[in-house]
mmCIF file of C-alpha atoms (C1' of nucleotides) in Angstrom:
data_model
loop_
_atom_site.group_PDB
_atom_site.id
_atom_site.type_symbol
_atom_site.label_atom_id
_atom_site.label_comp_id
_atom_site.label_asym_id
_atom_site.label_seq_id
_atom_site.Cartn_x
_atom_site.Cartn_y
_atom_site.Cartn_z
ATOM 1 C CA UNK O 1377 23.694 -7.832 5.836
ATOM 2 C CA UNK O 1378 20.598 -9.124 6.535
ATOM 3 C CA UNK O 1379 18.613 -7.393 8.866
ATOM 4 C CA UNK O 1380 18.032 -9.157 12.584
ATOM 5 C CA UNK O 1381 14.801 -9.924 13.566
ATOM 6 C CA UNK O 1382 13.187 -7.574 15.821
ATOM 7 C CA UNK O 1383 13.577 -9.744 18.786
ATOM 8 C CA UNK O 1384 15.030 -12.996 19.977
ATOM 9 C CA UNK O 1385 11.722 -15.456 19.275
ATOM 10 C CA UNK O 1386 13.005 -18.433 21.269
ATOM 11 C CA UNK O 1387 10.919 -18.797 24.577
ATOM 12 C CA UNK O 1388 9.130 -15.620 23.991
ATOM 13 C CA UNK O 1389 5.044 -15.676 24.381
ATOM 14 C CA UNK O 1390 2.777 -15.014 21.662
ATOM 15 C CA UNK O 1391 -0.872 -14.590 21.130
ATOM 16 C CA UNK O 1392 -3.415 -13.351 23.305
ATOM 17 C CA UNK O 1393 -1.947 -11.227 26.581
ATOM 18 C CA UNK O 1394 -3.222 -12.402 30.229
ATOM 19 C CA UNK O 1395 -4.706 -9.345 32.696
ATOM 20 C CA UNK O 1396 -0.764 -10.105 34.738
ATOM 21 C CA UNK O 1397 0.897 -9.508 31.288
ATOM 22 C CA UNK O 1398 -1.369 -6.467 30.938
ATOM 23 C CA UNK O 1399 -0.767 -5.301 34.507
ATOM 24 C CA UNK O 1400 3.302 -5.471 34.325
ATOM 25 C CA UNK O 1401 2.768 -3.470 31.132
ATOM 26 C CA UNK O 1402 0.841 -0.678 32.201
ATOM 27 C CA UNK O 1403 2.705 -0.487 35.284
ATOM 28 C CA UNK O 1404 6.201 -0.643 34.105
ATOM 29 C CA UNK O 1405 4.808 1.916 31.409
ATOM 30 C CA UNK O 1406 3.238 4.291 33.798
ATOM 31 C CA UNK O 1407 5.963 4.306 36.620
ATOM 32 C CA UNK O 1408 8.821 4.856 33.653
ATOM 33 C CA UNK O 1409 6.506 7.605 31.867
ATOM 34 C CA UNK O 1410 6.900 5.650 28.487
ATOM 35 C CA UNK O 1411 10.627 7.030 28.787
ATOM 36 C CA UNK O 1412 12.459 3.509 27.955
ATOM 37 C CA UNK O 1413 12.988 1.749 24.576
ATOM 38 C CA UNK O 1414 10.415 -0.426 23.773
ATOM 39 C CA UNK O 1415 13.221 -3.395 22.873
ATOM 40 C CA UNK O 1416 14.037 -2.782 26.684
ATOM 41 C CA UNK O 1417 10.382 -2.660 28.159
ATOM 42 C CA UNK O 1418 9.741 -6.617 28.146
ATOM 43 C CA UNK O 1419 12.796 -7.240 30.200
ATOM 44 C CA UNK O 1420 12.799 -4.093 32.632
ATOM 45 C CA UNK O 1421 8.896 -5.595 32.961
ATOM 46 C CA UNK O 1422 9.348 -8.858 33.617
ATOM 47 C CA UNK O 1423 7.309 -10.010 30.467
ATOM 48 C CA UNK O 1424 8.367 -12.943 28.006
ATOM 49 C CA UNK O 1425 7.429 -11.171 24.577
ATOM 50 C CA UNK O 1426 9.181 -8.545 22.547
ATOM 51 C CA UNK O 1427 9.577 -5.368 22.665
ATOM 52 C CA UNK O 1428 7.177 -4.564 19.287
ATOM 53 C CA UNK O 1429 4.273 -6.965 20.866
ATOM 54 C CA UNK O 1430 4.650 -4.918 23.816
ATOM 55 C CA UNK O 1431 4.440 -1.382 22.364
ATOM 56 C CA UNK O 1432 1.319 -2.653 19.864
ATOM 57 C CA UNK O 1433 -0.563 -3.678 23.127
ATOM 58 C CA UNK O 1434 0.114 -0.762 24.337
ATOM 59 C CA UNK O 1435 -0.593 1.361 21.910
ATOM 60 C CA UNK O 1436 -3.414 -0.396 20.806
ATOM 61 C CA UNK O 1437 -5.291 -2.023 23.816
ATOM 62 C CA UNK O 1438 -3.922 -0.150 27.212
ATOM 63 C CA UNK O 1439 -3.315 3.266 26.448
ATOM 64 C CA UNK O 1440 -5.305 4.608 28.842
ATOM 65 C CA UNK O 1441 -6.664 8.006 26.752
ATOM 66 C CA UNK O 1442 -8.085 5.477 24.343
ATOM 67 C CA UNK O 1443 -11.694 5.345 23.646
ATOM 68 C CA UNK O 1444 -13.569 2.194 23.590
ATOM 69 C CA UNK O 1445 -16.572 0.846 21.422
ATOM 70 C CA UNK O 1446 -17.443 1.068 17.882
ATOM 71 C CA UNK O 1447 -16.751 4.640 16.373
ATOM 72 C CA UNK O 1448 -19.501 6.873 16.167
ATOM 73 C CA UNK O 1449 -21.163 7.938 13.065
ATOM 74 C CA UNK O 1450 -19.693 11.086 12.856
ATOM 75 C CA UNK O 1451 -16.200 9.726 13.517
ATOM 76 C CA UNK O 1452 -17.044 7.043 10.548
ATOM 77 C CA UNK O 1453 -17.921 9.520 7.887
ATOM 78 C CA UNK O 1454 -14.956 11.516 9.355
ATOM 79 C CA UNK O 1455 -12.627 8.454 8.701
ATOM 80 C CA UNK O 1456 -14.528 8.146 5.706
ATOM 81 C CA UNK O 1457 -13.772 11.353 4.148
ATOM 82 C CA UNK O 1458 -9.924 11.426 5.546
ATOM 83 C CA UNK O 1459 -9.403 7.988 3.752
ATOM 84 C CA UNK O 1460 -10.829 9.778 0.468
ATOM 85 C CA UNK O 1461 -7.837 12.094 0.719
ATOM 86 C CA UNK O 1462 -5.581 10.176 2.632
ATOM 87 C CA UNK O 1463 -5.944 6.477 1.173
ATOM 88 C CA UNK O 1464 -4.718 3.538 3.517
ATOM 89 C CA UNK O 1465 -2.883 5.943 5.621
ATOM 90 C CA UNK O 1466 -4.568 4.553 9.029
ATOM 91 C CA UNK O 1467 -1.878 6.158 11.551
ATOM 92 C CA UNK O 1468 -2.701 9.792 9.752
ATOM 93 C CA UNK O 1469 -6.248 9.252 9.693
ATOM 94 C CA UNK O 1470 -5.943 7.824 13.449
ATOM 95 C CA UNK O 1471 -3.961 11.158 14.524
ATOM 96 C CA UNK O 1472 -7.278 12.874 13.307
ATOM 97 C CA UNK O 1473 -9.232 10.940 15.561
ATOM 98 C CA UNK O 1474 -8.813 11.310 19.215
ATOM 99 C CA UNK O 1475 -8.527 8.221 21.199
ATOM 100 C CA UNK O 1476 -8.998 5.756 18.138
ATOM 101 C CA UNK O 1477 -5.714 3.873 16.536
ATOM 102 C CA UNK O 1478 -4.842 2.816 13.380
ATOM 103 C CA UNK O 1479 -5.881 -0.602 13.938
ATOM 104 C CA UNK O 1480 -9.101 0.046 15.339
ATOM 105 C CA UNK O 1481 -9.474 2.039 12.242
ATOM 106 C CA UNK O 1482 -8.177 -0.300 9.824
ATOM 107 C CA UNK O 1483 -10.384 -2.929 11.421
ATOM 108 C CA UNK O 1484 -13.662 -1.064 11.337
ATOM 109 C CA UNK O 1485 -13.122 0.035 7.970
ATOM 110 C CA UNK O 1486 -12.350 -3.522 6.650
ATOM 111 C CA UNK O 1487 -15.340 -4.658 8.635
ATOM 112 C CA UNK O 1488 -18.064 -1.578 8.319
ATOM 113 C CA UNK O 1489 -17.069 0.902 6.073
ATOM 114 C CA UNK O 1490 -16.467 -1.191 2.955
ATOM 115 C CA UNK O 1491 -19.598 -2.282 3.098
ATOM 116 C CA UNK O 1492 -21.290 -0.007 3.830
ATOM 117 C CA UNK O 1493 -20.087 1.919 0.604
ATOM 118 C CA UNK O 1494 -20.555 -0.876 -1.526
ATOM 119 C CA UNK O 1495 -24.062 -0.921 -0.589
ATOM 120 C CA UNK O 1496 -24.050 2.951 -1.015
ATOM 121 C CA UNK O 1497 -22.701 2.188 -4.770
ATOM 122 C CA UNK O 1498 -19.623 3.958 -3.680
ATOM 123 C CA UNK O 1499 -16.456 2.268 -4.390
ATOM 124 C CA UNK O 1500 -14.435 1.920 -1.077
ATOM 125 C CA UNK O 1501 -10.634 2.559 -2.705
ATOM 126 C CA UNK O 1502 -11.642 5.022 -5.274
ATOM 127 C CA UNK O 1503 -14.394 6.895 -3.558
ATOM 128 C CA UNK O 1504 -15.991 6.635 -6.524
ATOM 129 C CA UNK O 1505 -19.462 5.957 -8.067
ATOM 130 C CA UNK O 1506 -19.163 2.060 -8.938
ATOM 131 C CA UNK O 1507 -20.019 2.482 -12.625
ATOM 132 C CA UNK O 1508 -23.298 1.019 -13.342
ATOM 133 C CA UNK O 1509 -24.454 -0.210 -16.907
ATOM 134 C CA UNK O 1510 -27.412 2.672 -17.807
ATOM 135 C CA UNK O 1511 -24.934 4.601 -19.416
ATOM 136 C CA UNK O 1512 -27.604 7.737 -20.341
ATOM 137 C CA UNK O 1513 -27.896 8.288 -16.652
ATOM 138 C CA UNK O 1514 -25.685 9.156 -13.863
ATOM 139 C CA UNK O 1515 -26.947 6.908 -11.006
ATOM 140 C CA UNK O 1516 -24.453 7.868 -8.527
ATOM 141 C CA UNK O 1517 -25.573 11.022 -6.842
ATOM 142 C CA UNK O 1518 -29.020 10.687 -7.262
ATOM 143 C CA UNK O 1519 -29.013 7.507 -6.376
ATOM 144 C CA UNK O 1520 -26.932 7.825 -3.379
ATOM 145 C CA UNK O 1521 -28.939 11.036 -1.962
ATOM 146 C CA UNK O 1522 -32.092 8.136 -2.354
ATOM 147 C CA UNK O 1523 -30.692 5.640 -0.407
ATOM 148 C CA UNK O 1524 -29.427 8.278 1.974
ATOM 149 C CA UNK O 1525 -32.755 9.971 2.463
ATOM 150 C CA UNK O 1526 -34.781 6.239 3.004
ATOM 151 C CA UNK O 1527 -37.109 7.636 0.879
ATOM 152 C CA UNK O 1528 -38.970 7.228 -2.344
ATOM 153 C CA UNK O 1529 -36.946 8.350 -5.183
ATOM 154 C CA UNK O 1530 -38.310 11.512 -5.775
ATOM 155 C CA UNK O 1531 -38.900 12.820 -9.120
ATOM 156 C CA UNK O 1532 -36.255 13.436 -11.491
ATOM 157 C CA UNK O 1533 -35.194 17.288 -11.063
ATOM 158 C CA UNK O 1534 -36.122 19.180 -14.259
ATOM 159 C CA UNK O 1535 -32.880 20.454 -16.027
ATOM 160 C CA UNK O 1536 -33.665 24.011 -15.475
ATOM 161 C CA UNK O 1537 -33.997 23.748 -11.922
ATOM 162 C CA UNK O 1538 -30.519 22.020 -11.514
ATOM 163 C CA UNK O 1539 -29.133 24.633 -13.654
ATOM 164 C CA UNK O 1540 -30.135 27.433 -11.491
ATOM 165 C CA UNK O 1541 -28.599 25.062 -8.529
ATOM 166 C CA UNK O 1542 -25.503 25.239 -10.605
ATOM 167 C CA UNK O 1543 -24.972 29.062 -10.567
ATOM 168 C CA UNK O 1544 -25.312 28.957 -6.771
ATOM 169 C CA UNK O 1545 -21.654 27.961 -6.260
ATOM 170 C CA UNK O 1546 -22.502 24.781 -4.904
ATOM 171 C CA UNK O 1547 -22.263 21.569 -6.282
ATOM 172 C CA UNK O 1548 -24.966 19.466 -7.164
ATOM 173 C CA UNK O 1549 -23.295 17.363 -9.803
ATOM 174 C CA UNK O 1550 -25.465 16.644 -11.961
ATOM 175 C CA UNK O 1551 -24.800 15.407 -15.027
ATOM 176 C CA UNK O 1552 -20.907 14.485 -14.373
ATOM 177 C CA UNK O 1553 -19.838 18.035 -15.282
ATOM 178 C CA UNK O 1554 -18.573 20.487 -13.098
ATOM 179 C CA UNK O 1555 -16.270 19.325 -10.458
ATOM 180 C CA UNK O 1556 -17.068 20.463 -6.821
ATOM 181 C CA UNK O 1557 -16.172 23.824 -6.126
ATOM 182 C CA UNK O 1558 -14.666 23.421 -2.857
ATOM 183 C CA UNK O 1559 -11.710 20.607 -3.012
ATOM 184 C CA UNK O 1560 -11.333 20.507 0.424
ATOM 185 C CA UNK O 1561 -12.860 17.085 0.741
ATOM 186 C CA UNK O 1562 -12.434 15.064 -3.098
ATOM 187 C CA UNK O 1563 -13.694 12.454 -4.130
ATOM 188 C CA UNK O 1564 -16.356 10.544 -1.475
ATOM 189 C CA UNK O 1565 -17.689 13.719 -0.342
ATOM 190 C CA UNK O 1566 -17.313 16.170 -3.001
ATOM 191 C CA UNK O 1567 -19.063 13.879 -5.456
ATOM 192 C CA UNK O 1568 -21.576 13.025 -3.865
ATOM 193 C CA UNK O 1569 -22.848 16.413 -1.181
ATOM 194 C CA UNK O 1570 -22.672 20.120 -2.574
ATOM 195 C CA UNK O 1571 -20.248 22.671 -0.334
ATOM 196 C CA UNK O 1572 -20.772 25.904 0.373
ATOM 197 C CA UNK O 1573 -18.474 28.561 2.116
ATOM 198 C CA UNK O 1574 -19.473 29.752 5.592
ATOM 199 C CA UNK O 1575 -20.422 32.995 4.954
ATOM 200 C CA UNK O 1576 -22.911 31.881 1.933
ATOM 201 C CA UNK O 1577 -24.823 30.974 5.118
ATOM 202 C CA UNK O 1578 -27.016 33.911 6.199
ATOM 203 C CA UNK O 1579 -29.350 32.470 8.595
ATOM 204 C CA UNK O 1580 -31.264 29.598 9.520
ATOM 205 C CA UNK O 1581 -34.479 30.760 8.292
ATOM 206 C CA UNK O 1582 -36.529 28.493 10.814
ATOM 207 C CA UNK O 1583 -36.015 26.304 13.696
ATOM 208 C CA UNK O 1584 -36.320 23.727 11.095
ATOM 209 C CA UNK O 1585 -33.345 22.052 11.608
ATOM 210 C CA UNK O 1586 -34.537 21.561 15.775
ATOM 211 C CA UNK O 1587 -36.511 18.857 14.139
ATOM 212 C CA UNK O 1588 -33.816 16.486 13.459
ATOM 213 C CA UNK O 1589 -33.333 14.644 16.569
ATOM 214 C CA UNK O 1590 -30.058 13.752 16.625
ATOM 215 C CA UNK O 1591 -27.994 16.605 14.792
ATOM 216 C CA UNK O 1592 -30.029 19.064 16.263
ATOM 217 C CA UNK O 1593 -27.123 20.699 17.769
ATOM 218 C CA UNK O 1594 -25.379 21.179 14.886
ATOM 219 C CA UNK O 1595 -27.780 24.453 13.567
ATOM 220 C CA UNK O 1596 -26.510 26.284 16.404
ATOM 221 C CA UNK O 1597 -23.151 25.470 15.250
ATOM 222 C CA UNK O 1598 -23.621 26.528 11.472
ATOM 223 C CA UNK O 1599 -25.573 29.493 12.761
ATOM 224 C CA UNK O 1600 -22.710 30.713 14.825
ATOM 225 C CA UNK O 1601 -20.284 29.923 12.087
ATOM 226 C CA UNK O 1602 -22.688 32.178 10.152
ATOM 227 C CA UNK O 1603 -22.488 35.018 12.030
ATOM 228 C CA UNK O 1604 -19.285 35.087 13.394
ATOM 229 C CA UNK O 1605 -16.150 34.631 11.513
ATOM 230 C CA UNK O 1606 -16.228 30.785 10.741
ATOM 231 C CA UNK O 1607 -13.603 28.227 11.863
ATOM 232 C CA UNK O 1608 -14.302 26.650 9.196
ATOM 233 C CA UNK O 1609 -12.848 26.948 5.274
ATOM 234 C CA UNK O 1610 -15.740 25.504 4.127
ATOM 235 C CA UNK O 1611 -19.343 24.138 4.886
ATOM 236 C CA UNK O 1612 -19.423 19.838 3.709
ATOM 237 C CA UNK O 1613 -23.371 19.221 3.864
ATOM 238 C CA UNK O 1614 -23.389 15.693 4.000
ATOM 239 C CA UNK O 1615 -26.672 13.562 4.386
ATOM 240 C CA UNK O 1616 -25.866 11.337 7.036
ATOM 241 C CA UNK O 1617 -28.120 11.906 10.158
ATOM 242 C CA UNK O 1618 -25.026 13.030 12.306
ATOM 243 C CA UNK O 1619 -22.317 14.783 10.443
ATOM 244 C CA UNK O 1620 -21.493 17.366 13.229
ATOM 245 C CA UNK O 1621 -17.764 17.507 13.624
ATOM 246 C CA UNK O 1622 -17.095 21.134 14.922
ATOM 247 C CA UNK O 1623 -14.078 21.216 16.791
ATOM 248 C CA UNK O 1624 -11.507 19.100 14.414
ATOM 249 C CA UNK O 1625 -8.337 20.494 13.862
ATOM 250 C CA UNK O 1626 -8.321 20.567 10.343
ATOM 251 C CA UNK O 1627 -5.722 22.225 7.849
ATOM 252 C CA UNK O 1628 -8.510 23.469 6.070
ATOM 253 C CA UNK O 1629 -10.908 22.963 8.304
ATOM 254 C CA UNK O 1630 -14.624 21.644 7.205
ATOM 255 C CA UNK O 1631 -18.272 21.654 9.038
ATOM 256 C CA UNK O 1632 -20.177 18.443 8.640
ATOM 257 C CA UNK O 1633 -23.884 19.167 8.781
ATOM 258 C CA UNK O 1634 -26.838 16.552 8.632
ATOM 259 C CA UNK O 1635 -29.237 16.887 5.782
ATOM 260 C CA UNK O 1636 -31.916 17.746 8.074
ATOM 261 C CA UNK O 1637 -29.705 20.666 10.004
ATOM 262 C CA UNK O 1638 -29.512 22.478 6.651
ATOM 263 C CA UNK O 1639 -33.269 21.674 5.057
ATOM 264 C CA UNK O 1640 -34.985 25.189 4.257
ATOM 265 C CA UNK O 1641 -31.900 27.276 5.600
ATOM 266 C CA UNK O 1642 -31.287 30.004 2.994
ATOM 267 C CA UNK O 1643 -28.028 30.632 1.888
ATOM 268 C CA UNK O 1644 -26.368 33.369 0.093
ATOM 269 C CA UNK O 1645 -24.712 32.949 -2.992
ATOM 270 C CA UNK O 1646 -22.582 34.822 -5.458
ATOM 271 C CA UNK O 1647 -22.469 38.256 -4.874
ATOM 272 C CA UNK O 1648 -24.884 38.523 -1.999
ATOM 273 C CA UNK O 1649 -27.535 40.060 -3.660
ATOM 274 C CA UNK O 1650 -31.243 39.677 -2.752
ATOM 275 C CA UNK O 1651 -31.679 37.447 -6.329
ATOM 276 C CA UNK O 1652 -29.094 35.210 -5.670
ATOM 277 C CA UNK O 1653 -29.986 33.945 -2.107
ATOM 278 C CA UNK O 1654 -31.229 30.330 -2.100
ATOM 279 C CA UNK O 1655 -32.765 27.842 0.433
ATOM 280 C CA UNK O 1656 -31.614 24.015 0.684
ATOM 281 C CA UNK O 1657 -34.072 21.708 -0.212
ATOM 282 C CA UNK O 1658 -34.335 18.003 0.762
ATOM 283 C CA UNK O 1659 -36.417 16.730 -2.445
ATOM 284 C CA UNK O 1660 -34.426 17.504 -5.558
ATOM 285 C CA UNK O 1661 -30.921 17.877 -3.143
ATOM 286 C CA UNK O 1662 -30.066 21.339 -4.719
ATOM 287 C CA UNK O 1663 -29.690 24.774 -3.799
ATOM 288 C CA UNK O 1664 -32.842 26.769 -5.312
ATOM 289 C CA UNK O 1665 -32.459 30.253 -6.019
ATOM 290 C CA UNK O 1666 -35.451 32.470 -5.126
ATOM 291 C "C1'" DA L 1477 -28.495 -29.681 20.026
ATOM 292 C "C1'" DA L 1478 -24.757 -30.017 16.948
ATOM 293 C "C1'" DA L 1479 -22.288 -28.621 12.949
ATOM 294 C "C1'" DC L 1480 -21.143 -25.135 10.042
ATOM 295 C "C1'" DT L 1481 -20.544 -20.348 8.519
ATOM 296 C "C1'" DT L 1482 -19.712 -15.624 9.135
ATOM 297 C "C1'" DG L 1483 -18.069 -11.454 11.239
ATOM 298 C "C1'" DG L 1484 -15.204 -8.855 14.245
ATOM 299 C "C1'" DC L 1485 -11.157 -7.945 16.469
ATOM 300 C "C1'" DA L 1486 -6.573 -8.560 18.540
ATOM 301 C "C1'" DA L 1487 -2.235 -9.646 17.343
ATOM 302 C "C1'" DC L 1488 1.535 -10.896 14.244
ATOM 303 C "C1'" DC L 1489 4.607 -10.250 10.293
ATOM 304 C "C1'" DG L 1490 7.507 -8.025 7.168
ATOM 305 C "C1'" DC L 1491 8.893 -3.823 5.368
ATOM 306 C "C1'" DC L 1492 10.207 1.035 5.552
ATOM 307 C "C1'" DG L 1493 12.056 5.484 7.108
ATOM 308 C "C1'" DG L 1494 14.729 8.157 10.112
ATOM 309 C "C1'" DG L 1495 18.250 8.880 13.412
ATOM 310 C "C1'" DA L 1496 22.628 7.498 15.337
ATOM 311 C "C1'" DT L 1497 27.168 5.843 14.752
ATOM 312 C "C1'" DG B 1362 28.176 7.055 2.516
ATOM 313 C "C1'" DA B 1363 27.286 2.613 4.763
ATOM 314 C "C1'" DT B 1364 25.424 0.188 8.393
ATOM 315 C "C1'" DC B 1365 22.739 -0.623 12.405
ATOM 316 C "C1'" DC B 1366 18.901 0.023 15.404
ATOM 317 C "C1'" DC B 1367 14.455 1.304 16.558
ATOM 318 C "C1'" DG B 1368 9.818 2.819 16.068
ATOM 319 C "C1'" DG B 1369 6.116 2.856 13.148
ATOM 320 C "C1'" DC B 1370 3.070 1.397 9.430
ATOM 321 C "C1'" DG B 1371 -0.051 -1.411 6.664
ATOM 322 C "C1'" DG B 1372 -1.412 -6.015 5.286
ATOM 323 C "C1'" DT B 1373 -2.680 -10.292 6.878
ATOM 324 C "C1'" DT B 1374 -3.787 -14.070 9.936
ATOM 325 C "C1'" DG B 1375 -5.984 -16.642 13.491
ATOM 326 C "C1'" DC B 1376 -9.066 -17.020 17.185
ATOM 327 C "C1'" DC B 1377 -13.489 -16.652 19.130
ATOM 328 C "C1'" DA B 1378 -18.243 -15.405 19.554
ATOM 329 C "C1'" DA B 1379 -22.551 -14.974 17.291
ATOM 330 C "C1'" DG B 1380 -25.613 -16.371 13.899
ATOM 331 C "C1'" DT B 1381 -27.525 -19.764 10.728
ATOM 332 C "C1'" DT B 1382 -28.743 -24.229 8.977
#
DNA sequence: AAACTTGGCAACCGCCGGGAT
DNA sequence: GATCCCGGCGGTTGCCAAGTT
């Protein structure tokens, strides 16, 4: 048996909804406490369209804990990573996001985020690299952390320098070899930021991070996470300006930092020893031991 | 100023999964 | 187990405003 359409389409209203349409909606909605069917709500409401147009507007455009205006940049690399691991699952990455739905999410990645990781060289469905012809070089990362920083390209990181990075149990990535320690966040983020664990962090070694205007906040965060048992599973430095997500419920939950929150920090690494402690550093994007 | 193009967003459509019968 | 109903999801469309020629 086929299956009946949703609603009876005869003499019921599409398109755009009026502010009365709107009105009946929210009222009916709020006086009944959402408890009614939504195949019942256009009737019991007093509005010509069915019951699905009427729980999308709702859900959509009048719920009134939704937020409005274009999602911030922390809540766009958020989305950004959660689609990494998530794919086009919109209403998961929308339960993630307080206040924002799955269309609104759906939308603004169609509209912003695609782009904006093509132009980052960053393939939208794969989170990967978008392979590019050099074939002795690995543009992606270094590339990427360039286009990032709005800087000049800065010189190409001597080999031993990247290899000392490499013992610090972060990720630099260099050279397509070893995969990112910390899997919390594949693909987008993994490839292309190195992770360290909270307690790596042993102190903000200046008020450095103060500088950065925006994500100045954020220090205070990874300091306390430093010196307190840490929320978080793991520590996703990330090189947009404002990465800060500190309160997301996460399964395995993960601190977004700036670039400029963690520049000079020092970090330990390994087994804690006074050899293997290391300070972040903006120009080669690596963890160098000192 | 008008025509055309582009971008963004709200809404629709069809399918799917889960619960009830 | 089969069928029905409903809510939810993701892809797509269509409209409109802004920008460009």
């Amino acid at each position: 048996m086929g299956r009946k359409p949703c609603c009876d389409k005869v003499g019921l209203k599409k398109g755009p909804w009026t502010e009365e349409e709107d009105k009946k909606l929210v009222e009916f909605i709020l006086s009944n406490n959402g408890h009614c069917c939504w195949r019942a709500v256009p009737k019991l409401a007093g509005l010509l369209r069915c019951g699905k147009s009427c729980r999308l507007r709702w859900t959509n455009y009048l719920r009134p804990d939704l937020k409005r205006g274009l999602l911030s940049e922390s809540e766009e690399n958020l989305v950004i990573d959660l689609h990494a691991q998530l794919g086009n699952r919109w209403s998961k990455i929308a339960a993630r996001l307080p206040g924002r739905t799955d269309n609104e999410i759906k939308n603004h990645w169609n509209t912003h985020i695609k782009k904006k990781l093509k132009k980052m060289g960053i393939d939208p469905v794969t989170h990967e690299p978008i392979s590019s012809p050099p074939p002795d070089h690995e543009p992606h990362h270094d590339q990427l952390v360039h286009d990032q920083l709005q800087g000049p390209p800065p010189e190409e990181p001597n080999g031993e320098t990247l290899e000392k990075s490499t013992t610090t149990n972060t990720t630099t990535n260099h050279e397509g070899t070893d995969p990112p320690l910390n899997t919390n966040s594949p693909a987008f983020n993994t490839d292309e930021v190195p992770m360290i664990q909270p307690h790596e962090i042993i102190a903000p070694s200046a008020p450095h991070a103060a500088a950065a205007s925006s994500s100045s906040s954020s220090s205070s965060s990874c300091s306390n996470s430093s010196s307190s048992s840490s929320s978080f599973s793991s520590v996703l430095f990330a090189s947009f300006d404002e990465m800060v997500v500190p309160s997301m419920e996460w399964a395995e939950p993960v601190l977004f930092l700036g670039l400029d929150d963690v520049l000079g920090w020092e970090f330990s690494c390994g087994d804690g020893g006074e050899d293997s402690r290391a300070v972040f550093d903006q120009e080669v994007w690596k963890m160098e031991l000192f």
